[in-house]
PDB file of C-alpha atoms in Angstrom:
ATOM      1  CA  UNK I   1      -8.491  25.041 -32.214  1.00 72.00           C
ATOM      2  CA  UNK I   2      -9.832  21.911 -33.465  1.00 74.00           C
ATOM      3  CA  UNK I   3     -13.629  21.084 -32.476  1.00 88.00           C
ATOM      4  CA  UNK I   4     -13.586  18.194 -30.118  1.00 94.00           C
ATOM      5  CA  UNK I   5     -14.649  14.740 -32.355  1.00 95.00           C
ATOM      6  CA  UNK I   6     -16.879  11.971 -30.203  1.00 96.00           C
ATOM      7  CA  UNK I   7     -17.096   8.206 -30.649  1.00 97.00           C
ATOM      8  CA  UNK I   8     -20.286   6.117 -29.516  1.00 96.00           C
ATOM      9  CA  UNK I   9     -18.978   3.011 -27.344  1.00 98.00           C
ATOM     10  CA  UNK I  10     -21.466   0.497 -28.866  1.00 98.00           C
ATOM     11  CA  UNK I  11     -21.361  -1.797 -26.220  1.00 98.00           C
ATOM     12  CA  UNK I  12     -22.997   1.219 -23.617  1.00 97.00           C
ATOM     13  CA  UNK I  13     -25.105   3.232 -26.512  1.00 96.00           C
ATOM     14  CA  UNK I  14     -27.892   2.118 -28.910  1.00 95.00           C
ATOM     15  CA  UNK I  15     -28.187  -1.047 -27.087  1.00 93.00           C
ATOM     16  CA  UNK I  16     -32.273  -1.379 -28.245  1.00 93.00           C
ATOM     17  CA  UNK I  17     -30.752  -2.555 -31.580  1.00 96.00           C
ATOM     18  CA  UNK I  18     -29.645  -6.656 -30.797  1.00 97.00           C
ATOM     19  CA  UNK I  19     -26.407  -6.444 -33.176  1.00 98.00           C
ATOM     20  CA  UNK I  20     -23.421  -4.646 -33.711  1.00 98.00           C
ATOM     21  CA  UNK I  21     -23.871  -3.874 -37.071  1.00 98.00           C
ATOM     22  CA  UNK I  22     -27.466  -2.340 -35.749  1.00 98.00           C
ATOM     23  CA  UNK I  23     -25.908  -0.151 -33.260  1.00 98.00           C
ATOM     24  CA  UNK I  24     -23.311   1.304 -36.353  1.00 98.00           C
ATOM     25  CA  UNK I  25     -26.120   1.598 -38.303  1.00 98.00           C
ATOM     26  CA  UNK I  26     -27.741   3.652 -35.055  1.00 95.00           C
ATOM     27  CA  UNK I  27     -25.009   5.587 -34.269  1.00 95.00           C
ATOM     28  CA  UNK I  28     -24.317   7.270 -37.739  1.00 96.00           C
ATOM     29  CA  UNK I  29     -27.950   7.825 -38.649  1.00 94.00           C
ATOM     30  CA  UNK I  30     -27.679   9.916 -35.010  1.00 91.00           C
ATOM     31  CA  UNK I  31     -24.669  11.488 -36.504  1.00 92.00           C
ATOM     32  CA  UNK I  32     -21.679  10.001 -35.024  1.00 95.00           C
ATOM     33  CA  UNK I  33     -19.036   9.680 -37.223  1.00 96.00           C
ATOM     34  CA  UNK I  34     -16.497   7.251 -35.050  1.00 98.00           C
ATOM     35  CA  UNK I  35     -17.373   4.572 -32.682  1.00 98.00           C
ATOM     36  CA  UNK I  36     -16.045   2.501 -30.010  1.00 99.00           C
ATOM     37  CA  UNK I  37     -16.589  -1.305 -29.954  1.00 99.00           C
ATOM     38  CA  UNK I  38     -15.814  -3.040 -27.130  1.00 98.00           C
ATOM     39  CA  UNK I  39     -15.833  -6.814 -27.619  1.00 99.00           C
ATOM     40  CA  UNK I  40     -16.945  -7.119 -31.473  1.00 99.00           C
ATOM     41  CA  UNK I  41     -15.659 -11.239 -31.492  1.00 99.00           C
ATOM     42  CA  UNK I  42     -18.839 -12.327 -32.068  1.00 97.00           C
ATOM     43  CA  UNK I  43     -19.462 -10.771 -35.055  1.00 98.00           C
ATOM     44  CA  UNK I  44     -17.114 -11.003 -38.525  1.00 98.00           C
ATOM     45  CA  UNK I  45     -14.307  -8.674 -38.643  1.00 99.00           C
ATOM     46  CA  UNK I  46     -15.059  -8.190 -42.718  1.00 99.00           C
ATOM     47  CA  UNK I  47     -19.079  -7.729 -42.245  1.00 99.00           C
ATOM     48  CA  UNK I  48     -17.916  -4.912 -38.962  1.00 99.00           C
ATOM     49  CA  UNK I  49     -15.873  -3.412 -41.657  1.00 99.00           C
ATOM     50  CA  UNK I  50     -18.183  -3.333 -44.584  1.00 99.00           C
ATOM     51  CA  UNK I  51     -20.582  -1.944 -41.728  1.00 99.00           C
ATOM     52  CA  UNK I  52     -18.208   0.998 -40.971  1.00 99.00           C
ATOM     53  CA  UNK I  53     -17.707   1.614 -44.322  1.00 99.00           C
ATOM     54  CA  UNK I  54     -20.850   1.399 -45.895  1.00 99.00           C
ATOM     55  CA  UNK I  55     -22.457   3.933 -42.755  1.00 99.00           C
ATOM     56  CA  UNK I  56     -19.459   6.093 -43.178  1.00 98.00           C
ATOM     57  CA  UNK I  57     -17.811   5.479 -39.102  1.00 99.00           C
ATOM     58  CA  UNK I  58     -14.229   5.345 -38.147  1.00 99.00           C
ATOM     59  CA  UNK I  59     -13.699   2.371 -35.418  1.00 99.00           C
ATOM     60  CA  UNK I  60     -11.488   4.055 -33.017  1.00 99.00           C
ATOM     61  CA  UNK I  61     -11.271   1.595 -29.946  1.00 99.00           C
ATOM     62  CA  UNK I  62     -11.825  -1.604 -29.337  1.00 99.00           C
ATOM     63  CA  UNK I  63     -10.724  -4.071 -26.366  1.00 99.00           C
ATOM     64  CA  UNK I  64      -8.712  -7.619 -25.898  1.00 99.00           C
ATOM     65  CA  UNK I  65     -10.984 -10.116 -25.444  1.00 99.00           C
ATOM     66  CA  UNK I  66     -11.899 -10.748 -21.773  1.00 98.00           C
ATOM     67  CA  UNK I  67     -11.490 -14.251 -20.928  1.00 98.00           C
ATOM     68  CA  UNK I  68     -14.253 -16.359 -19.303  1.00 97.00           C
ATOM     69  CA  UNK I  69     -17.141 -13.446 -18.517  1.00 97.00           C
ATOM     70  CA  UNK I  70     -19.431 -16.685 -17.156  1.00 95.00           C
ATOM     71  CA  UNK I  71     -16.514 -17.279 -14.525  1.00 95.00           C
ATOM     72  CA  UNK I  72     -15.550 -13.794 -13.409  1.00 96.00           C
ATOM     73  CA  UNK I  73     -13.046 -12.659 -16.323  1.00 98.00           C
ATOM     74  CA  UNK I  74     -12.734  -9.248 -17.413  1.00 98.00           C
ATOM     75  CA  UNK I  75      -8.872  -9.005 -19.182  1.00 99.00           C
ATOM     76  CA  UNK I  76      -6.270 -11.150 -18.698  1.00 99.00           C
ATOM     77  CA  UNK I  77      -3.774  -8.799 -18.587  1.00 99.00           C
ATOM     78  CA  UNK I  78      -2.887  -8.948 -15.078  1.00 99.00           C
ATOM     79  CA  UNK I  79      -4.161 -12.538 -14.019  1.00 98.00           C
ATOM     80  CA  UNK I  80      -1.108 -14.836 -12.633  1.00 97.00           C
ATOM     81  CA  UNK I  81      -0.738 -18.125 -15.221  1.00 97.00           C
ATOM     82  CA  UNK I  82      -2.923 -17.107 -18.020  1.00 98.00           C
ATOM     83  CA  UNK I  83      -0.110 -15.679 -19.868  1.00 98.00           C
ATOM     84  CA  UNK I  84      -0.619 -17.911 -23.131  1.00 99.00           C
ATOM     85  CA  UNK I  85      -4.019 -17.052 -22.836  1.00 99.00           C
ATOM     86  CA  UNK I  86      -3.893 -13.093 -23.084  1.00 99.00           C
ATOM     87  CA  UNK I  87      -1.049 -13.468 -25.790  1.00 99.00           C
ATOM     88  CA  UNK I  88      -4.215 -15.439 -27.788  1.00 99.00           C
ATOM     89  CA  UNK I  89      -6.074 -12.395 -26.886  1.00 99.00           C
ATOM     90  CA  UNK I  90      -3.915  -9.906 -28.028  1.00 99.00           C
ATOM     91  CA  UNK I  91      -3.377 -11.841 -31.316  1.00 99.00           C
ATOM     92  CA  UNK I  92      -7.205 -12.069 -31.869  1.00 99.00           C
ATOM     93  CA  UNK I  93      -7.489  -8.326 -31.018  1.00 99.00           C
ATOM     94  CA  UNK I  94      -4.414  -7.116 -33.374  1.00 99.00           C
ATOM     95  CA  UNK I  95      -6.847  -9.162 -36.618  1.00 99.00           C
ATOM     96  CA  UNK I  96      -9.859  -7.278 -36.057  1.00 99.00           C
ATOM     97  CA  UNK I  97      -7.965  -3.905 -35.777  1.00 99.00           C
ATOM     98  CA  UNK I  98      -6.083  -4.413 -38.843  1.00 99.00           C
ATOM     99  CA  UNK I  99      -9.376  -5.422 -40.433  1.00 99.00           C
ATOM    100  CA  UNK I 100     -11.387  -2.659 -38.949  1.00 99.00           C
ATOM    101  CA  UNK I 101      -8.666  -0.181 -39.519  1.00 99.00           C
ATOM    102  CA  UNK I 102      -8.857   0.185 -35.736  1.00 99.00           C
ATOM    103  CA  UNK I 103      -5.438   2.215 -34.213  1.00 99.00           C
ATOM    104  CA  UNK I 104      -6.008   1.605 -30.666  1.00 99.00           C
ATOM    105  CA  UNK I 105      -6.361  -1.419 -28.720  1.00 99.00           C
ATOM    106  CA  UNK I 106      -7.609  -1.145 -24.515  1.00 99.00           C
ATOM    107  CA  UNK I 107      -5.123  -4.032 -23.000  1.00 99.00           C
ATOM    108  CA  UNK I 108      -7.698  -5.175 -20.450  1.00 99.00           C
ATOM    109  CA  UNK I 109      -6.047  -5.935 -16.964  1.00 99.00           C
ATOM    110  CA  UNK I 110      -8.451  -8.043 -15.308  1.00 99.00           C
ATOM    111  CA  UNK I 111      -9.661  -8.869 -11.977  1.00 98.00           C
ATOM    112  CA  UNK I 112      -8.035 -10.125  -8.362  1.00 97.00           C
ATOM    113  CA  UNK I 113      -8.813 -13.678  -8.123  1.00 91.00           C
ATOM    114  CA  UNK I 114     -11.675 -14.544  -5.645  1.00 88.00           C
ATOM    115  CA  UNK I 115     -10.904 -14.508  -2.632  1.00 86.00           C
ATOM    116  CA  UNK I 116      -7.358 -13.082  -3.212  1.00 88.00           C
ATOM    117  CA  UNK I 117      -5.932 -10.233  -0.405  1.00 86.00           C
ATOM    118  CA  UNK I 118      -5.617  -7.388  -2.762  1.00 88.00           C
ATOM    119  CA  UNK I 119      -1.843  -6.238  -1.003  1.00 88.00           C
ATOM    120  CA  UNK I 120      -0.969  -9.867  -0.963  1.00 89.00           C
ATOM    121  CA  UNK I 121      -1.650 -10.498  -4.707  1.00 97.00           C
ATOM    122  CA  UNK I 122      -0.969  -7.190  -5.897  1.00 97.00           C
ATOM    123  CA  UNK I 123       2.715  -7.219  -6.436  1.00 97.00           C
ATOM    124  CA  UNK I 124       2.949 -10.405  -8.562  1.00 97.00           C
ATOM    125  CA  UNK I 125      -0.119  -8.860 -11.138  1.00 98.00           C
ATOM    126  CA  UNK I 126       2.140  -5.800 -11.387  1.00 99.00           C
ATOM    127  CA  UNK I 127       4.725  -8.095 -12.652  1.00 98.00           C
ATOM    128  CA  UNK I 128       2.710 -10.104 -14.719  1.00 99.00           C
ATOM    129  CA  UNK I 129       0.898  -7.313 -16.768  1.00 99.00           C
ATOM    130  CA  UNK I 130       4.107  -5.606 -17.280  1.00 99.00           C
ATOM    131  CA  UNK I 131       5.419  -8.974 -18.616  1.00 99.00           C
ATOM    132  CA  UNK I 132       2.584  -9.367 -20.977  1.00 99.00           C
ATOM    133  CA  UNK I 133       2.595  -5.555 -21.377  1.00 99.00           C
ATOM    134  CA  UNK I 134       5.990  -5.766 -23.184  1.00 99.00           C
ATOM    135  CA  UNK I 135       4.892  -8.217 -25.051  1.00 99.00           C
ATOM    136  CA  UNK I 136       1.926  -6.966 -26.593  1.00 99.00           C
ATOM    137  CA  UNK I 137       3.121  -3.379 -26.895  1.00 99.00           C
ATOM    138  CA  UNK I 138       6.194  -5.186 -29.123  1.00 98.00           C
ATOM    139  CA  UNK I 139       3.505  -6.718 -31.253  1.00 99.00           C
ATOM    140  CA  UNK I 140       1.049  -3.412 -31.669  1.00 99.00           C
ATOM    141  CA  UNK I 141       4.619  -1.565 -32.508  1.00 98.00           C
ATOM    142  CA  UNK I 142       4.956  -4.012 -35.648  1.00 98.00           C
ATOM    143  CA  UNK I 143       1.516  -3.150 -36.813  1.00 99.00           C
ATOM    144  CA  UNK I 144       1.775   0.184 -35.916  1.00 99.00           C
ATOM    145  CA  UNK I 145      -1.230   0.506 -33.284  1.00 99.00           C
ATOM    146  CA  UNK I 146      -1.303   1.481 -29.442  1.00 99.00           C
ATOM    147  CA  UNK I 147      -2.020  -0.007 -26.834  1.00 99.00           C
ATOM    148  CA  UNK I 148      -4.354   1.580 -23.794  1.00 99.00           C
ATOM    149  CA  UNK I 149      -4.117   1.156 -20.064  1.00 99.00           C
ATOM    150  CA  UNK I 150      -7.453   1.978 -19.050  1.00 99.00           C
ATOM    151  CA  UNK I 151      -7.808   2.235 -15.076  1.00 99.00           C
ATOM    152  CA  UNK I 152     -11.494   1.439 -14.060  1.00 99.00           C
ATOM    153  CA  UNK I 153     -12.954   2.430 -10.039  1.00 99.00           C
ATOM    154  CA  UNK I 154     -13.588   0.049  -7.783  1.00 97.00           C
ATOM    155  CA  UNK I 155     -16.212   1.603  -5.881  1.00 98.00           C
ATOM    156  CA  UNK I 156     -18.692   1.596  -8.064  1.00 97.00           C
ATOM    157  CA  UNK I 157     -17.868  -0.112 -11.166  1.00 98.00           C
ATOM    158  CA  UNK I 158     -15.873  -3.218 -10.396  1.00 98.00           C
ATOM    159  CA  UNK I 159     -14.398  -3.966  -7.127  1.00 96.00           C
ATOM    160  CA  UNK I 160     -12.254  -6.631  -7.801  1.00 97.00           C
ATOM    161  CA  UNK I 161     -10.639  -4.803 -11.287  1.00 98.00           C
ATOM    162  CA  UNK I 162      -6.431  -4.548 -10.641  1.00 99.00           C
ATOM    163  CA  UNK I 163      -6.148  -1.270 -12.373  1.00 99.00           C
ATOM    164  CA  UNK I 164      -7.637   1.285 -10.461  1.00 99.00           C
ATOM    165  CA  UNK I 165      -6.127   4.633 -10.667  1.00 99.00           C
ATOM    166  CA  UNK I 166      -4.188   6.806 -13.209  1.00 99.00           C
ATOM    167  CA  UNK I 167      -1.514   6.875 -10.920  1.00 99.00           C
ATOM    168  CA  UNK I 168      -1.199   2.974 -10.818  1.00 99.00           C
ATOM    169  CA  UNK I 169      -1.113   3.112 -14.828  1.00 99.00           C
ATOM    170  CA  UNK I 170       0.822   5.949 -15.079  1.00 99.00           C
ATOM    171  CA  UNK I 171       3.752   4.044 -13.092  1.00 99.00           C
ATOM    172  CA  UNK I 172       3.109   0.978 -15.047  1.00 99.00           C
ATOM    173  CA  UNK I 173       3.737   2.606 -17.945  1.00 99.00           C
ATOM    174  CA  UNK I 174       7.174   3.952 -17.076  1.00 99.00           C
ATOM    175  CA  UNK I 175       8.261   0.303 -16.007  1.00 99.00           C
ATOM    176  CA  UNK I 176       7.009  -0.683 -19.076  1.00 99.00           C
ATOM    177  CA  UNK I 177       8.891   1.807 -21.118  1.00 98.00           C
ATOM    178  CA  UNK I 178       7.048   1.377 -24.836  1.00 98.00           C
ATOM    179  CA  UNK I 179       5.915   4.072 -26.843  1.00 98.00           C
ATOM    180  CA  UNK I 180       3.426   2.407 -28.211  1.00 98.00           C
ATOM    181  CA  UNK I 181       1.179   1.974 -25.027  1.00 99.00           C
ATOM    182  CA  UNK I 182      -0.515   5.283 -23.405  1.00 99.00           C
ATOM    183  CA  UNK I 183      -3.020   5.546 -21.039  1.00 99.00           C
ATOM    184  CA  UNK I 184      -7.106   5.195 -21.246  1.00 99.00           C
ATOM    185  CA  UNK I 185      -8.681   8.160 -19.189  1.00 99.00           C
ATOM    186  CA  UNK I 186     -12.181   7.447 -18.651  1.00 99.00           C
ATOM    187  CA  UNK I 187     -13.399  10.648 -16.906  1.00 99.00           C
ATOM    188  CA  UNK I 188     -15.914   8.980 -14.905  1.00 99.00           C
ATOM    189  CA  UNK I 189     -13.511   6.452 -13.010  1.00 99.00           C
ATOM    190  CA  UNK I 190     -10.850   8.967 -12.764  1.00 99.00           C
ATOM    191  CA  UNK I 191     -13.000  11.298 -10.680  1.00 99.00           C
ATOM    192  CA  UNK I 192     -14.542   8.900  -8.379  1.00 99.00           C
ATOM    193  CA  UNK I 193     -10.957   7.602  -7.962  1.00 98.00           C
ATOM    194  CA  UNK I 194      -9.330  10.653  -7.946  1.00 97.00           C
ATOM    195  CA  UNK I 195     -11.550  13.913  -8.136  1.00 97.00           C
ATOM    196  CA  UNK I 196      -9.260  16.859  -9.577  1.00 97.00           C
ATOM    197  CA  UNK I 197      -9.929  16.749 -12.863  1.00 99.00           C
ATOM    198  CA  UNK I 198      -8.211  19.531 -14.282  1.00 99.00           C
ATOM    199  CA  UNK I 199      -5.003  18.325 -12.656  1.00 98.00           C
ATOM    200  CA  UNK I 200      -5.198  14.888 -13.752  1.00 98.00           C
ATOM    201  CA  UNK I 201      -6.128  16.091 -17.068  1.00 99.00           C
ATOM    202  CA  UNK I 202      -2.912  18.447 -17.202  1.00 99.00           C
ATOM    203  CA  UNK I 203      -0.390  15.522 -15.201  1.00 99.00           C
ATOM    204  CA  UNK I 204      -1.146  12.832 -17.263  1.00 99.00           C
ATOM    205  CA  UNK I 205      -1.850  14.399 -21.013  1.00 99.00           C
ATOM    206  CA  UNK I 206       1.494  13.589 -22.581  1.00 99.00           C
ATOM    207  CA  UNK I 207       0.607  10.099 -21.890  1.00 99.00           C
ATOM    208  CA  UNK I 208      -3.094   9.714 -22.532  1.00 99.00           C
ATOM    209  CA  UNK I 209      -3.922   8.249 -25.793  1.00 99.00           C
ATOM    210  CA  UNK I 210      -7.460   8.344 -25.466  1.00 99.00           C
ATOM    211  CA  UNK I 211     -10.524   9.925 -23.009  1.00 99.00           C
ATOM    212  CA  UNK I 212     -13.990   8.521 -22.381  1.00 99.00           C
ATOM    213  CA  UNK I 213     -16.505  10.138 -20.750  1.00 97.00           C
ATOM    214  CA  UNK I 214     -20.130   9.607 -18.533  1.00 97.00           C
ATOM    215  CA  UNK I 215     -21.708  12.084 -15.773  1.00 96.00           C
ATOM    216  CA  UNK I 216     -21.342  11.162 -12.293  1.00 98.00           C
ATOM    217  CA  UNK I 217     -22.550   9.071 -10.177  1.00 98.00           C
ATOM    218  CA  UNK I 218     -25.061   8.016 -12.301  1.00 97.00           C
ATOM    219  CA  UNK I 219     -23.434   7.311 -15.296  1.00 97.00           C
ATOM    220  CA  UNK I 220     -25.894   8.815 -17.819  1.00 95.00           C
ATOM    221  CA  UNK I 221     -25.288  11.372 -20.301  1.00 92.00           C
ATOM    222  CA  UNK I 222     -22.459  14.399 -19.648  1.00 92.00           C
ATOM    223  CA  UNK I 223     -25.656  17.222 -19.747  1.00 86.00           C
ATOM    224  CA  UNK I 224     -27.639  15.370 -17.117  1.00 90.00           C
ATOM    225  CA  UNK I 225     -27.354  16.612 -13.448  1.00 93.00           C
ATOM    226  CA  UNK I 226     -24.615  15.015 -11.361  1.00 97.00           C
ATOM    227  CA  UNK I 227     -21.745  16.015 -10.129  1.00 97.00           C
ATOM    228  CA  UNK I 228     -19.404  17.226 -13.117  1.00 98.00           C
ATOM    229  CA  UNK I 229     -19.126  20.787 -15.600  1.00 97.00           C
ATOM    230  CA  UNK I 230     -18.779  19.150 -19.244  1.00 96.00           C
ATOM    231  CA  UNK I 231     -19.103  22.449 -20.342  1.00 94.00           C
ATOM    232  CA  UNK I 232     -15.752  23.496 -18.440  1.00 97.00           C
ATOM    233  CA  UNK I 233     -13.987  19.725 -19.211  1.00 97.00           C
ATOM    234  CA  UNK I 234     -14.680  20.249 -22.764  1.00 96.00           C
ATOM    235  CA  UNK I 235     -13.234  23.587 -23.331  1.00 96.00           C
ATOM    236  CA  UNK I 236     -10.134  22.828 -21.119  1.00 97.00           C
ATOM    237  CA  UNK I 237      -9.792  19.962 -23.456  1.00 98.00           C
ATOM    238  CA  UNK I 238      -9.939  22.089 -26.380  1.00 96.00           C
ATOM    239  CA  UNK I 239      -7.875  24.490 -24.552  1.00 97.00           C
ATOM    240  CA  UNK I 240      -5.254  22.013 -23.949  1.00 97.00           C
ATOM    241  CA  UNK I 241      -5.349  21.149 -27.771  1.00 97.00           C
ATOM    242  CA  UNK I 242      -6.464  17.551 -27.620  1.00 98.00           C
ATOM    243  CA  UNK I 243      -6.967  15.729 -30.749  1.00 97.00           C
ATOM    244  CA  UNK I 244      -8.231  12.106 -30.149  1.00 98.00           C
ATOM    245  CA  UNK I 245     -11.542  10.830 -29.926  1.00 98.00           C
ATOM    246  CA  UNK I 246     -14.002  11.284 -26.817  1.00 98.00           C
ATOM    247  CA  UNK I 247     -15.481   8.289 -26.461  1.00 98.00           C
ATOM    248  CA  UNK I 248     -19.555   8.308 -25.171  1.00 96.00           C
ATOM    249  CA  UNK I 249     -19.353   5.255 -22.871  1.00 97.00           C
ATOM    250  CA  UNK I 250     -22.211   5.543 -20.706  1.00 96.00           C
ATOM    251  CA  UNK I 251     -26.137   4.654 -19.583  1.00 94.00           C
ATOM    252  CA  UNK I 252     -28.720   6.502 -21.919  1.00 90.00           C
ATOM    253  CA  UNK I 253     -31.415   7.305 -19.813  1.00 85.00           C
ATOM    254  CA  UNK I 254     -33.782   6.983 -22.825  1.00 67.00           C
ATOM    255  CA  UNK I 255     -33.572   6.673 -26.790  1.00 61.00           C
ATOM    256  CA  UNK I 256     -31.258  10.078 -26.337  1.00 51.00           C
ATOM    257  CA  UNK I 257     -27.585  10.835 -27.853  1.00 56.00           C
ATOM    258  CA  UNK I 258     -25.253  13.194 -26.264  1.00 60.00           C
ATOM    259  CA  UNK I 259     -22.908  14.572 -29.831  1.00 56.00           C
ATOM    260  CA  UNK I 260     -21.387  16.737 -31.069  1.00 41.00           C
ATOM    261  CA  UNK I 261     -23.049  19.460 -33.360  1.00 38.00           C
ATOM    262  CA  UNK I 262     -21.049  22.272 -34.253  1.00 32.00           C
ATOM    263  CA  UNK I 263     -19.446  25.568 -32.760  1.00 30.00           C
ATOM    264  CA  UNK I 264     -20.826  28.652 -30.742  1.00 27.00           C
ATOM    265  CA  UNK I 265     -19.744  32.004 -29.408  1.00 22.00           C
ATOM    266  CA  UNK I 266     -19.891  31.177 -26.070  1.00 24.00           C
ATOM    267  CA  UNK I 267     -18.022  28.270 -25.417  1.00 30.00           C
ATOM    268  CA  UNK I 268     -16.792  26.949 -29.191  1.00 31.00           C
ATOM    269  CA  UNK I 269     -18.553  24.013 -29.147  1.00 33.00           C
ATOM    270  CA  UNK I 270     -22.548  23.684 -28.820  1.00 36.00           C
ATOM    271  CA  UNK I 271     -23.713  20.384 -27.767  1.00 36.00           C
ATOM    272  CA  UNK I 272     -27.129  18.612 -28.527  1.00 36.00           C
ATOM    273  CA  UNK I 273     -29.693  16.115 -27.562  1.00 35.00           C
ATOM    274  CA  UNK I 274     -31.624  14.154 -30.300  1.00 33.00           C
ATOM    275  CA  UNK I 275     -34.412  12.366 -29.641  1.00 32.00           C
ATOM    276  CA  UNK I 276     -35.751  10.294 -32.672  1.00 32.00           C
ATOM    277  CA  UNK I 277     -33.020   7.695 -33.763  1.00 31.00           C
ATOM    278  CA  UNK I 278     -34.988   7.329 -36.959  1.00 31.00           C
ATOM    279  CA  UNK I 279     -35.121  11.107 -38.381  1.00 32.00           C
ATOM    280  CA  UNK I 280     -31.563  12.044 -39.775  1.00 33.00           C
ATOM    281  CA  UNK I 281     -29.518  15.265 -37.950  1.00 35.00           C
ATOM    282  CA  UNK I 282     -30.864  18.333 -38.271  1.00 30.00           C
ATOM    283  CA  UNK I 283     -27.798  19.881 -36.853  1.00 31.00           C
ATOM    284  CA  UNK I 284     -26.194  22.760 -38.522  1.00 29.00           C
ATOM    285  CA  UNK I 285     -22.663  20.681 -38.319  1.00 29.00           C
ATOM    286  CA  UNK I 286     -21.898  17.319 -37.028  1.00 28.00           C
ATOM    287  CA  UNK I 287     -17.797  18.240 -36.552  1.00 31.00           C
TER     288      UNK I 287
END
């Protein structure tokens, strides 16, 4: 079995550095060898990529732009009448992955419109992120990249966000019907939506194309208390023979890095805490 491989989500991790190019620097003098990069728009696709390149990271992941943040936007994806607005999105999104060598792309639903009855408006965003769904998954075909569903809880994290559940994407998905779009499984939504982890894990692995992770409730790192065994989640992962990235998107609770580090006895995979940013890995492997 192949050792699991982590990604830092720059827009969660190193955030005591103000830039994005910073936080890549950051992240591979920690060790990290991939990260994720949320919304990188405000920074030049060609200096991101001379970035990755020069510090030695892969950019696995990054997201469509998110609209209007200042006015409640967070994807477009699902939002009623803003169709020309998330095809501008996806266009923007599909030139910095092609620059960044980037293969995945998180096609950001977006949020219930204030004051909207969430059963009322629910069946006419189902229709229009499948709509824009085919659309952009047609486009990421061409340029051969995929497309992620990510569903994100709405009891902690955001309560007005459309896609909620695994479920919900999973059946979106099959009404979609592309290849090129899988599903986003962000560990920490999926059990405060859901719970069952193993199951989930096993029912919806054909069709997830990538897997973040945080503790819970808390959000911090996966080895600080709360309510979930990374230990067990990792080696049912490796049991299972997954061989995307993990992505790190969660709260530090200090200048500490959750990575990977090499392989034990035990449990095939022996995790690590560093503490000082500024020394290079002393780790025996960084996988």
């Amino acid at each position: 079995m192949a050792p699991l491989r982590f990604a830092a989500n720059l827009a969660w991790l190193f955030q005591e550095e103000p830039t994005l190019i910073q936080r890549m620097e950051a992240a591979s003098r920690t060790g990290f060898r991939a990260v994720e990069l949320g919304f990188p728009y405000g920074s030049s696709a060609p200096e991101l990529r001379a970035a990755a390149e020069r510090h030695g990271l892969e950019v696995v992941l990054l997201n469509t732009p998110p609209g209007n943040q200042e006015k409640g936007d967070m994807g477009l994806g699902a939002v009623p009448g803003r169709q020309p607005e998330f095809r501008e999105a996806v266009a923007l999104a599909v030139k910095y992955a092609k620059e960044l060598k980037c293969p995945r792309i998180h096609l950001m639903a977006g949020r219930f419109p204030t004051g909207a009855k969430r059963d009322a408006a629910s069946t006419e965003m189902e229709a229009t992120f499948i709509e824009n769904l085919k659309y952009a998954a047609d486009i990421l075909k061409q340029e051969n990249l995929i497309g992620l569903l990510e569903p994100i809880n709405n009891q902690i994290s955001d309560p007005n966000y459309f896609l909620t559940t695994p479920q919900q994407a999973a059946a979106i998905l099959e009404k979609v019907g592309r290849p090129s779009l899988k599903l986003q499984l962000d560990i920490f939504h999926c059990q405060i939506m859901n719970g069952n982890l193993t199951q989930n894990l096993k029912t919806y692995f054909p069709i997830i194309g990538h897997i973040q992770i945080a503790q819970v409730p808390e959000r911090h790192e996966p080895d600080s208390p709360g309510e979930l065994n990374f230990h067990y989640l990792f080696q049912l992962l490796e049991s299972m023979n997954y061989s995307g990235y993990i992505g790190c998107e969660y709260k530090p609770k200090g200048k500490f890095y959750f990575m990977q580090t090499g392989r034990t006895l035990l449990y095939e995979i022996d995790y690590c805490m560093l503490e000082d940013l500024a020394s290079p890995a002393t780790s025996k492997s960084r996988g």
